Coordinates of C-alpha atoms in Angstrom, one line a residue:
M185 CA -5.4 15.6 135.9
A186 CA -7.1 17.3 133.1
A187 CA -4.6 17.2 130.9
G188 CA -3.9 13.3 131.6
Q189 CA -7.7 12.9 131.0
G190 CA -7.4 14.8 127.5
G191 CA -4.7 12.4 126.6
A192 CA -6.2 9.5 127.2
Q193 CA -9.5 11.0 125.4
S194 CA -7.0 11.8 122.5
D195 CA -5.2 8.1 122.5
L196 CA -8.7 6.8 122.6
Q197 CA -10.3 8.5 119.6
Q198 CA -7.5 7.7 117.7
Q199 CA -7.6 4.0 118.7
Q200 CA -11.2 4.5 117.7
Q201 CA -10.6 5.7 114.0
K202 CA -8.0 3.4 113.9
T203 CA -10.7 0.4 114.3
I204 CA -13.3 2.0 111.9
A205 CA -10.5 2.0 109.2
D206 CA -9.7 -1.9 109.8
F207 CA -13.4 -2.0 108.5
D208 CA -13.5 -0.3 105.4
V209 CA -13.4 -2.1 102.0
Q210 CA -9.9 -2.2 101.5
K211 CA -9.4 0.1 97.6
K212 CA -8.2 -2.1 94.2
P213 CA -5.0 -1.1 93.2
K214 CA -4.9 1.3 90.2
R215 CA -4.2 0.2 86.9
N216 CA -0.7 0.0 86.0
K217 CA -0.5 2.7 83.2
F218 CA 2.4 1.5 81.6
A219 CA 0.8 -2.3 81.0
F220 CA -2.2 -0.1 80.0
A221 CA 0.1 1.5 77.4
C222 CA 1.7 -1.8 76.0
A223 CA -1.5 -3.7 75.9
I224 CA -2.8 -1.1 73.3
L225 CA -0.2 -0.8 71.4
A226 CA 0.2 -4.6 70.8
S227 CA -3.8 -5.0 70.8
M228 CA -4.1 -2.4 67.8
T229 CA -2.4 -4.9 65.7
S230 CA -6.1 -6.7 65.6
I231 CA -7.2 -3.6 64.3
L232 CA -5.9 -4.9 60.5
L233 CA -8.3 -8.0 60.7
G234 CA -11.3 -5.7 61.9
Y235 CA -10.8 -3.3 59.0
D236 CA -10.2 -6.4 56.1
I237 CA -13.6 -8.0 57.6
G238 CA -15.7 -4.9 57.8
V239 CA -14.5 -3.2 54.3
M240 CA -15.1 -6.2 52.2
S241 CA -18.7 -6.8 53.1
G242 CA -19.1 -3.6 51.6
A243 CA -16.4 -3.8 48.9
A244 CA -17.8 -6.9 47.8
I245 CA -21.2 -5.5 46.1
F246 CA -18.9 -3.1 44.3
I247 CA -16.5 -6.1 43.4
Q248 CA -19.2 -8.3 42.2
K249 CA -20.3 -5.3 39.7
D250 CA -17.2 -4.1 38.4
L251 CA -15.5 -7.5 37.7
K252 CA -18.8 -9.2 36.7
I253 CA -18.1 -12.2 39.4
S254 CA -20.5 -14.9 40.5
D255 CA -21.9 -15.6 43.8
V256 CA -19.4 -18.4 44.8
Q257 CA -16.3 -16.0 43.6
V258 CA -17.8 -13.7 46.1
E259 CA -17.9 -16.1 49.0
V260 CA -14.7 -17.1 48.0
L261 CA -12.9 -13.7 48.2
V262 CA -14.6 -13.1 51.1
G263 CA -13.8 -16.1 53.1
T264 CA -10.4 -17.0 51.9
L265 CA -8.6 -14.6 53.9
N266 CA -9.6 -16.5 56.9
I267 CA -8.6 -19.7 55.8
Y268 CA -5.0 -18.0 54.4
S269 CA -4.5 -16.7 57.8
L270 CA -4.4 -20.5 58.8
V271 CA -0.3 -20.1 58.0
G272 CA 0.5 -17.3 59.7
S273 CA -1.4 -18.2 63.1
A274 CA 0.3 -21.5 62.5
A275 CA 4.2 -20.0 61.9
A276 CA 3.4 -17.2 64.6
G277 CA 4.0 -19.6 67.4
R278 CA 7.2 -20.6 66.4
T279 CA 8.2 -16.9 65.2
S280 CA 7.5 -15.2 68.1
D281 CA 9.5 -18.1 70.0
W282 CA 12.4 -17.7 68.1
I283 CA 12.5 -13.5 67.4
G284 CA 10.5 -12.6 70.2
R285 CA 6.8 -11.5 70.7
R286 CA 7.6 -7.7 69.7
Y287 CA 9.2 -8.6 66.3
T288 CA 6.7 -10.8 65.7
I289 CA 4.0 -7.9 65.7
V290 CA 6.1 -6.0 63.6
L291 CA 6.2 -8.8 61.0
A292 CA 2.5 -8.9 61.1
G293 CA 2.1 -5.5 60.3
A294 CA 4.7 -5.3 57.3
I295 CA 3.2 -8.3 55.4
F296 CA -0.4 -6.8 55.9
F297 CA 0.8 -3.6 54.3
A298 CA 2.0 -5.6 51.3
G299 CA -1.4 -7.5 51.2
A300 CA -3.5 -4.2 51.0
L301 CA -1.3 -2.4 48.6
L302 CA -1.5 -5.7 46.2
M303 CA -5.7 -5.6 46.8
G304 CA -5.7 -1.8 46.0
F305 CA -4.1 -2.2 42.9
S306 CA -5.6 -5.2 41.4
T307 CA -6.6 -5.4 37.6
N308 CA -8.6 -8.4 38.0
Y309 CA -9.6 -11.3 40.0
A310 CA -6.7 -13.6 40.3
F311 CA -4.6 -10.4 41.1
L312 CA -7.3 -9.3 44.1
M313 CA -6.8 -13.3 45.6
V314 CA -3.1 -12.9 45.5
G315 CA -3.6 -9.9 47.8
R316 CA -6.0 -11.3 49.8
F317 CA -3.3 -14.5 50.2
V318 CA -0.7 -12.3 51.7
A319 CA -2.7 -10.1 53.9
G320 CA -4.6 -13.0 55.1
I321 CA -0.9 -14.2 56.1
G322 CA -0.1 -10.7 58.1
V323 CA -4.0 -10.9 59.7
G324 CA -3.0 -14.8 61.1
Y325 CA 0.0 -13.4 62.8
A326 CA -1.7 -10.4 64.5
L327 CA -4.2 -12.6 66.0
M328 CA -2.1 -15.5 67.4
I329 CA 0.7 -12.7 69.0
A330 CA -1.6 -9.8 70.3
P331 CA -3.4 -11.8 72.9
V332 CA -0.4 -13.8 73.8
Y333 CA 2.2 -10.8 74.2
T334 CA -0.6 -8.8 76.0
A335 CA -1.5 -11.9 78.4
E336 CA 2.1 -12.2 79.3
V337 CA 2.7 -8.5 80.3
S338 CA -0.4 -7.9 82.3
P339 CA -0.6 -8.0 86.1
A340 CA -3.2 -10.8 87.3
S341 CA -5.7 -8.1 88.5
S342 CA -6.0 -6.5 85.2
R343 CA -5.4 -9.3 83.0
G344 CA -9.1 -9.9 81.8
F345 CA -9.7 -5.9 80.7
L346 CA -5.9 -5.6 79.2
T347 CA -6.3 -9.3 77.2
S348 CA -9.8 -8.0 75.9
F349 CA -8.1 -5.3 74.0
P350 CA -7.8 -7.5 70.9
E351 CA -11.3 -7.6 70.4
V352 CA -12.1 -4.4 71.0
F353 CA -9.8 -3.2 68.2
I354 CA -11.0 -6.0 66.1
N355 CA -14.3 -4.3 66.4
G356 CA -12.8 -0.7 66.1
G357 CA -11.1 -2.0 62.7
I358 CA -14.7 -3.2 61.5
L359 CA -16.6 0.1 62.6
L360 CA -13.7 1.9 60.4
G361 CA -14.2 -0.8 57.4
Y362 CA -17.6 0.1 57.6
V363 CA -17.3 3.6 57.5
S364 CA -15.0 3.5 54.9
N365 CA -17.4 1.6 52.6
Y366 CA -19.8 4.4 52.9
A367 CA -17.4 7.1 52.3
F368 CA -15.6 5.6 49.2
S369 CA -19.0 4.2 47.7
K370 CA -19.7 7.9 46.3
L371 CA -16.7 7.3 43.9
S372 CA -16.7 5.8 40.8
L373 CA -17.3 2.1 40.5
H374 CA -13.9 1.5 39.3
L375 CA -11.9 3.3 42.0
G376 CA -14.1 3.1 45.1
W377 CA -13.6 -0.4 46.2
R378 CA -10.0 -0.3 45.5
M379 CA -9.8 2.7 47.7
M380 CA -11.4 0.9 50.3
L381 CA -9.0 -2.0 50.3
G382 CA -5.8 -0.2 49.6
V383 CA -6.8 2.7 52.6
G384 CA -5.8 -0.4 55.1
A385 CA -1.9 -0.4 54.4
L386 CA -1.6 3.3 55.9
P387 CA -2.3 1.7 59.7
S388 CA -0.5 -0.9 59.4
V389 CA 2.7 1.2 58.7
L390 CA 2.0 3.3 62.0
L391 CA 1.5 0.4 64.3
A392 CA 4.7 -1.5 63.0
V393 CA 6.9 1.8 64.2
M394 CA 4.9 2.4 67.7
V395 CA 5.1 -1.4 68.3
L396 CA 9.1 -0.7 68.5
A397 CA 8.6 1.2 71.5
M398 CA 7.1 -1.6 73.5
P399 CA 9.3 -3.8 75.9
E400 CA 9.9 -7.5 75.3
S401 CA 7.5 -9.9 77.1
P402 CA 8.8 -10.8 80.4
R403 CA 8.2 -14.5 80.0
W404 CA 10.1 -14.6 76.6
L405 CA 12.9 -12.8 78.3
V406 CA 12.9 -15.5 81.0
M407 CA 12.8 -18.4 78.3
Q408 CA 15.9 -16.8 76.6
G409 CA 17.9 -16.7 80.1
R410 CA 17.6 -12.7 80.1
L411 CA 16.5 -12.9 84.1
G412 CA 17.7 -9.0 84.4
D413 CA 15.7 -7.4 81.5
A414 CA 12.5 -9.9 82.3
K415 CA 12.8 -8.1 85.9
K416 CA 12.8 -4.5 84.9
V417 CA 9.8 -5.1 82.6
L418 CA 8.1 -6.8 85.5
D419 CA 8.8 -3.8 88.2
K420 CA 7.2 -1.7 85.5
T421 CA 4.4 -3.8 84.5
S422 CA 3.2 -5.0 88.2
D423 CA 0.8 -3.2 90.4
S424 CA 3.9 -3.8 93.2
K425 CA 7.6 -4.4 93.6
E426 CA 6.3 -7.4 95.7
E427 CA 4.4 -8.7 92.9
A428 CA 7.4 -8.3 90.2
L429 CA 9.2 -10.6 92.4
L430 CA 6.4 -13.4 92.7
R431 CA 5.6 -13.1 89.0
L432 CA 9.6 -13.6 88.5
A433 CA 9.6 -16.3 90.7
D434 CA 6.6 -18.0 89.2
I435 CA 7.9 -17.9 85.7
K436 CA 11.5 -19.1 86.6
E437 CA 9.8 -22.1 88.0
A438 CA 7.5 -22.6 84.8
A439 CA 10.9 -22.1 82.9
G440 CA 12.8 -25.0 85.0
I441 CA 15.4 -21.9 86.3
P442 CA 16.2 -22.4 90.0
M443 CA 14.9 -20.1 92.1
E444 CA 18.4 -19.6 93.6
C445 CA 19.4 -17.9 90.7
T446 CA 19.7 -14.2 90.7
D447 CA 22.0 -13.7 87.7
D448 CA 21.0 -11.0 85.1
V449 CA 22.1 -13.9 82.2
V450 CA 21.8 -17.7 82.6
S451 CA 22.3 -20.4 79.8
I452 CA 18.9 -22.0 78.8
K453 CA 19.3 -25.3 77.0
K454 CA 18.3 -25.8 73.4
H455 CA 15.4 -27.4 73.6
G456 CA 13.9 -24.8 76.2
R457 CA 14.6 -22.1 73.3
R458 CA 13.9 -24.0 70.1
G459 CA 10.4 -25.3 71.5
E460 CA 11.4 -29.0 70.8
G461 CA 9.2 -31.4 72.5
V462 CA 6.4 -28.9 72.7
W463 CA 4.2 -30.5 70.4
K464 CA 4.8 -33.8 71.7
E465 CA 3.7 -32.5 75.5
L466 CA 0.6 -31.0 73.6
L467 CA -0.6 -33.5 71.2
V468 CA 1.2 -36.9 71.8
R469 CA 1.5 -37.4 75.4
P470 CA -0.4 -34.7 77.4
T471 CA -1.2 -34.8 80.9
A472 CA -5.0 -34.6 81.9
A473 CA -4.6 -31.1 82.5
V474 CA -3.0 -29.9 79.2
R475 CA -5.1 -32.3 77.3
H476 CA -8.3 -30.4 79.5
I477 CA -6.6 -27.2 78.7
L478 CA -6.3 -27.9 74.9
I479 CA -9.9 -28.8 74.4
A480 CA -11.0 -25.6 76.2
G481 CA -8.9 -23.5 74.4
V482 CA -9.6 -25.1 71.1
G483 CA -13.0 -25.5 71.8
I484 CA -13.8 -21.8 72.8
H485 CA -12.3 -20.8 69.4
F486 CA -14.5 -23.2 67.4
F487 CA -17.7 -22.2 68.9
Q488 CA -17.2 -18.6 68.8
Q489 CA -17.3 -18.8 64.7
A490 CA -19.4 -22.0 64.2
S491 CA -22.3 -19.7 65.9
G492 CA -22.2 -17.5 63.1
I493 CA -20.7 -14.3 63.6
D494 CA -18.5 -13.9 60.5
A495 CA -21.8 -14.6 58.7
V496 CA -23.5 -11.4 60.3
V497 CA -20.3 -9.4 60.2
L498 CA -19.4 -10.2 56.7
Y499 CA -22.8 -10.3 54.9
S500 CA -25.0 -7.8 56.7
P501 CA -25.6 -6.1 53.6
R502 CA -27.5 -9.3 52.4
I503 CA -28.8 -10.3 55.4
F504 CA -30.6 -6.4 55.4
E505 CA -31.5 -7.2 51.5
K506 CA -33.4 -10.1 52.8
A507 CA -34.8 -8.2 55.4
G508 CA -36.6 -6.0 52.9
I509 CA -33.9 -2.9 52.3
T510 CA -33.0 -2.5 48.6
S511 CA -31.1 0.8 48.6
S512 CA -27.2 0.1 48.4
N513 CA -27.3 3.8 50.7
E514 CA -29.3 2.3 53.5
K515 CA -27.9 -1.1 53.7
L516 CA -24.4 0.5 54.4
L517 CA -26.1 2.9 57.0
A518 CA -27.8 0.0 58.7
T519 CA -24.2 -2.2 58.6
I520 CA -22.6 1.2 60.2
A521 CA -24.9 0.7 62.8
V522 CA -24.1 -3.3 63.4
G523 CA -20.5 -2.2 64.0
F524 CA -21.2 0.4 66.2
V525 CA -23.4 -1.5 68.6
K526 CA -20.8 -4.0 68.4
T527 CA -18.0 -1.4 69.3
I528 CA -19.8 -0.3 72.0
F529 CA -20.8 -3.4 73.5
I530 CA -17.2 -4.9 73.5
L531 CA -15.9 -1.8 75.6
V532 CA -18.4 -2.5 77.9
A533 CA -17.3 -6.0 78.4
T534 CA -13.6 -4.7 78.8
F535 CA -14.7 -3.1 82.3
L536 CA -16.9 -6.1 83.4
I537 CA -14.6 -9.0 82.8
D538 CA -12.2 -8.5 85.5
R539 CA -15.3 -7.8 87.8
I540 CA -18.0 -10.4 86.9
G541 CA -15.5 -13.2 86.0
R542 CA -15.1 -15.4 82.9
R543 CA -18.0 -17.9 82.7
P544 CA -20.8 -15.8 84.4
L545 CA -20.4 -13.3 81.5
L546 CA -19.5 -15.9 78.8
L547 CA -22.9 -18.0 79.7
S548 CA -25.2 -15.0 79.6
S549 CA -23.6 -14.1 76.2
V550 CA -24.1 -17.0 75.1
A551 CA -27.5 -17.7 76.1
G552 CA -28.6 -13.9 74.6
M553 CA -27.2 -14.9 71.2
V554 CA -29.2 -18.1 70.8
I555 CA -32.5 -16.3 71.7
S556 CA -31.2 -13.5 69.1
L557 CA -30.0 -16.2 66.3
A558 CA -33.4 -18.1 66.9
T559 CA -35.8 -14.9 66.4
L560 CA -33.9 -13.8 63.5
G561 CA -34.4 -16.9 62.0
L562 CA -38.0 -16.8 62.9
S563 CA -38.7 -13.1 61.5
L564 CA -36.3 -14.1 57.9
T565 CA -38.6 -17.0 57.7
V566 CA -41.6 -14.9 58.1
I567 CA -40.5 -12.3 55.5
D568 CA -39.7 -14.7 53.2
H569 CA -42.9 -16.8 52.9
S570 CA -45.0 -13.5 53.1
E571 CA -46.1 -11.8 49.6
K572 CA -46.2 -8.4 51.1
K573 CA -43.8 -6.6 53.4
L574 CA -44.6 -7.0 57.0
T575 CA -43.1 -3.9 58.7
W576 CA -42.9 -5.7 62.2
A577 CA -41.0 -8.5 60.7
V578 CA -38.2 -5.9 59.3
G579 CA -38.0 -4.4 62.3
L580 CA -37.6 -7.4 64.3
A581 CA -34.9 -8.6 62.0
I582 CA -32.6 -5.5 62.3
T583 CA -33.3 -5.6 65.8
T584 CA -32.4 -8.8 66.4
V585 CA -28.9 -8.5 64.3
M586 CA -28.1 -5.8 66.6
S587 CA -28.9 -7.6 70.0
Y588 CA -27.1 -10.8 68.6
V589 CA -23.7 -8.8 68.1
A590 CA -24.3 -7.0 71.3
F591 CA -24.6 -10.2 73.0
F592 CA -21.5 -11.6 71.4
S593 CA -19.6 -8.5 72.1
I594 CA -20.0 -8.4 75.8
G595 CA -19.2 -12.2 76.2
M596 CA -18.1 -14.6 73.8
G597 CA -16.1 -12.3 71.6
P598 CA -13.3 -10.7 74.0
I599 CA -13.6 -13.5 76.4
T600 CA -12.3 -16.1 73.5
W601 CA -9.4 -14.5 73.1
V602 CA -8.5 -13.7 77.1
Y603 CA -9.4 -17.1 78.0
S604 CA -7.3 -18.7 75.5
S605 CA -3.9 -16.8 75.9
E606 CA -3.9 -17.2 79.6
I607 CA -4.8 -20.7 80.3
F608 CA -1.6 -22.8 78.6
P609 CA 1.3 -23.5 80.5
L610 CA 4.1 -20.9 79.4
K611 CA 6.4 -23.5 77.4
L612 CA 3.2 -24.6 75.5
R613 CA 1.4 -21.0 75.3
A614 CA 2.5 -19.9 71.8
Q615 CA 2.1 -23.1 69.9
G616 CA -1.6 -23.8 72.4
T617 CA -2.7 -20.2 71.2
S618 CA -1.7 -20.7 67.6
M619 CA -3.9 -24.3 67.5
G620 CA -6.6 -22.2 68.7
V621 CA -6.2 -19.2 66.4
A622 CA -6.0 -22.0 63.6
V623 CA -9.1 -23.5 64.6
N624 CA -10.5 -20.3 64.8
R625 CA -10.1 -18.8 61.4
L626 CA -10.6 -22.3 59.6
T627 CA -14.2 -22.4 60.9
S628 CA -14.4 -18.5 60.4
G629 CA -13.3 -19.5 56.7
V630 CA -15.6 -22.5 56.5
I631 CA -18.9 -20.3 57.5
S632 CA -17.9 -17.4 55.4
T633 CA -17.2 -19.0 51.8
T634 CA -20.3 -21.2 52.3
F635 CA -23.2 -18.8 53.5
I636 CA -24.4 -17.8 50.7
S637 CA -24.9 -21.3 49.3
L638 CA -25.8 -22.4 52.8
Y639 CA -28.6 -19.9 52.8
K640 CA -29.8 -20.8 49.2
A641 CA -29.8 -24.5 50.0
I642 CA -31.8 -23.9 53.5
T643 CA -33.0 -20.5 53.3
I644 CA -31.7 -17.5 55.6
G645 CA -34.2 -18.0 58.1
G646 CA -32.8 -21.7 58.1
A647 CA -29.3 -20.9 58.5
F648 CA -29.9 -18.6 61.6
F649 CA -31.8 -21.8 63.1
L650 CA -28.9 -23.8 62.3
F651 CA -26.3 -21.3 64.2
A652 CA -28.8 -20.8 67.2
G653 CA -28.5 -24.7 67.6
V654 CA -24.9 -24.3 67.5
A655 CA -24.6 -22.0 70.2
S656 CA -26.9 -23.7 72.2
V657 CA -24.4 -26.8 71.9
A658 CA -21.6 -23.9 72.7
W659 CA -23.5 -23.3 76.1
V660 CA -23.2 -26.7 77.1
F661 CA -19.5 -27.0 76.5
F662 CA -18.8 -23.8 78.4
Y663 CA -20.8 -24.7 81.3
T664 CA -19.3 -28.3 81.7
C665 CA -15.5 -27.5 80.4
L666 CA -14.2 -23.8 81.4
P667 CA -13.5 -23.3 85.1
E668 CA -13.1 -20.0 86.4
T669 CA -9.7 -18.3 85.7
R670 CA -10.4 -14.6 86.9
G671 CA -7.6 -13.7 89.5
R672 CA -5.3 -16.6 88.7
T673 CA -1.7 -16.1 87.8
L674 CA -0.5 -17.5 84.5
E675 CA 1.5 -20.2 86.2
D676 CA -1.3 -21.1 88.4
M677 CA -3.8 -21.9 85.6
E678 CA -3.0 -25.6 85.4
V679 CA -4.1 -27.0 88.9
L680 CA -7.7 -25.5 87.5
F681 CA -7.8 -28.2 85.0
G682 CA -7.8 -32.1 84.4
N683 CA -10.7 -32.6 86.6
F684 CA -14.2 -31.6 87.3
H685 CA -13.8 -30.8 90.7
W686 CA -13.3 -27.2 89.9
L687 CA -17.1 -26.6 89.5
R688 CA -17.9 -28.2 92.9
D689 CA -15.4 -26.3 94.3
S690 CA -16.2 -22.9 92.7
K691 CA -19.3 -23.2 94.2
A692 CA -18.1 -23.9 97.3
A693 CA -15.9 -21.0 97.0
K694 CA -19.0 -18.8 96.3
R695 CA -20.8 -19.8 99.5
R696 CA -17.7 -19.3 101.4
A697 CA -17.3 -16.0 100.0
A698 CA -20.8 -14.9 100.6
A699 CA -20.6 -16.1 104.0
N700 CA -17.1 -14.0 104.0
E701 CA -18.6 -11.0 103.3
S702 CA -21.8 -11.4 105.5
N703 CA -19.6 -11.9 108.4
G704 CA -17.2 -9.1 107.5
R705 CA -20.5 -6.7 107.5
D706 CA -21.8 -7.9 110.7
A707 CA -18.0 -7.7 112.3
A708 CA -18.1 -4.1 110.7
A709 CA -21.6 -3.0 112.1
S710 CA -20.6 -4.1 115.7
G711 CA -17.1 -3.0 115.7
T712 CA -18.7 0.7 114.6
S713 CA -21.5 0.3 117.6
N714 CA -18.8 -0.6 120.1
V715 CA -17.0 2.6 119.0
Q716 CA -20.4 4.6 119.3
L717 CA -20.7 3.2 122.6
G718 CA -17.1 4.0 123.3
R719 CA -17.9 7.9 122.5
V720 CA -21.0 8.2 124.5
T721 CA -19.1 6.6 127.7
N722 CA -16.4 8.7 127.4
G723 CA -18.7 11.9 127.0
N724 CA -20.5 11.2 130.1
E725 CA -17.1 10.6 132.2

């Protein structure tokens, strides 16, 4: 009798434990280490652009002194790399569909290597501009292909985290460029700026070699009919075998391959491989969803640059000079501080994108940018109209430069690349992303090649008031046109676009999620209470 009662008590305890466990919050799956490594390697290509932007901000000071060039020539030298990169970004979409994502990354590194060497050995302004052109093509390739490859190889659970890596490495490259400015500024005027620019050739070789260890994108493999190879990559880059099969099925459906087809290699029609008709679907006769996607993808790239980030990053020594810092050493040190803040906050952003979501982070970021730009414009205007040095205004100007890059890096910077690389349908992804990057580089080129002329025409404070106005328009655009994409598979994106029901639906979904969470807590509390009562009763018996 006692033994039977003991067995019943044991069964009841097991049932109670199981009941309690049922109410535990489900743990998130661990980050896929293989996908993480692939994203790191691919995204490191973006360090090339970051280094060039950072190093040119300081090198331009010494180039102007050494080559005796005008402010207009400095603007052209600094800003045209972004316009030259249009060639690379425009060609990268077709190239990556032809030779694959991985070899396109290698090509980007090789082209930048040649450009860095040409800049490092430049003997005059014309020679230097040739080097900038070659390096710009390499930058365009890298900018387009790194986020595309990373988005295609990442599982949905961590896609935002992994796809933000290109922006992380751009910021890391900017910081390295600033440090390089400070380190080589101690050399002779003739040698210093050439070392700053030429050293950029070294990482491009290492990156090109390391990228060869990466697998090819599973989506590109499917587009080539290599289903067996694609499945192997998906098995390694997914959180589970079930997810790998689901991802493969979604990609096959998007590529027009029958679900029942399980061969390792299948035949794909030429137009699917060569991308014929893609531009027609994208620009000439787009569906409502594709038109919305295109507007969102191109718009986010435009506003990222039109809000003035490259003006701040490329011309920060001049901004600090206008704020009252006259020593070259102090200007370079303040610029390093900008790079440090930018890098720290981009790292914070990578951990928030998949937790908070794209929209809340982006809208908060842009709101902070508007306030920072307006305050920076105000402080610089006060300094400009004051006959004596105002310490509080100088401190406010430096602080708002830091807050601006911090707000940019925590949202607008990384989300632009994450969002634009994940919303386009598979067939249109390479060309659609390359269009976004082309607009990004063109806008950046216009801002960076006209900033000195702009602030001379409307004052430096007026220039930042203008950027604040653009950022305000950007906030309205993002609020009305960009749906949340967190947790969606790449093949499931198209259903979010084409109408504005998503705004209403997302609010309703939030209310449902809050209600479910509240009900879950109540049920858990009730379940725990019942278990405790059961224990007391059992003990009394």
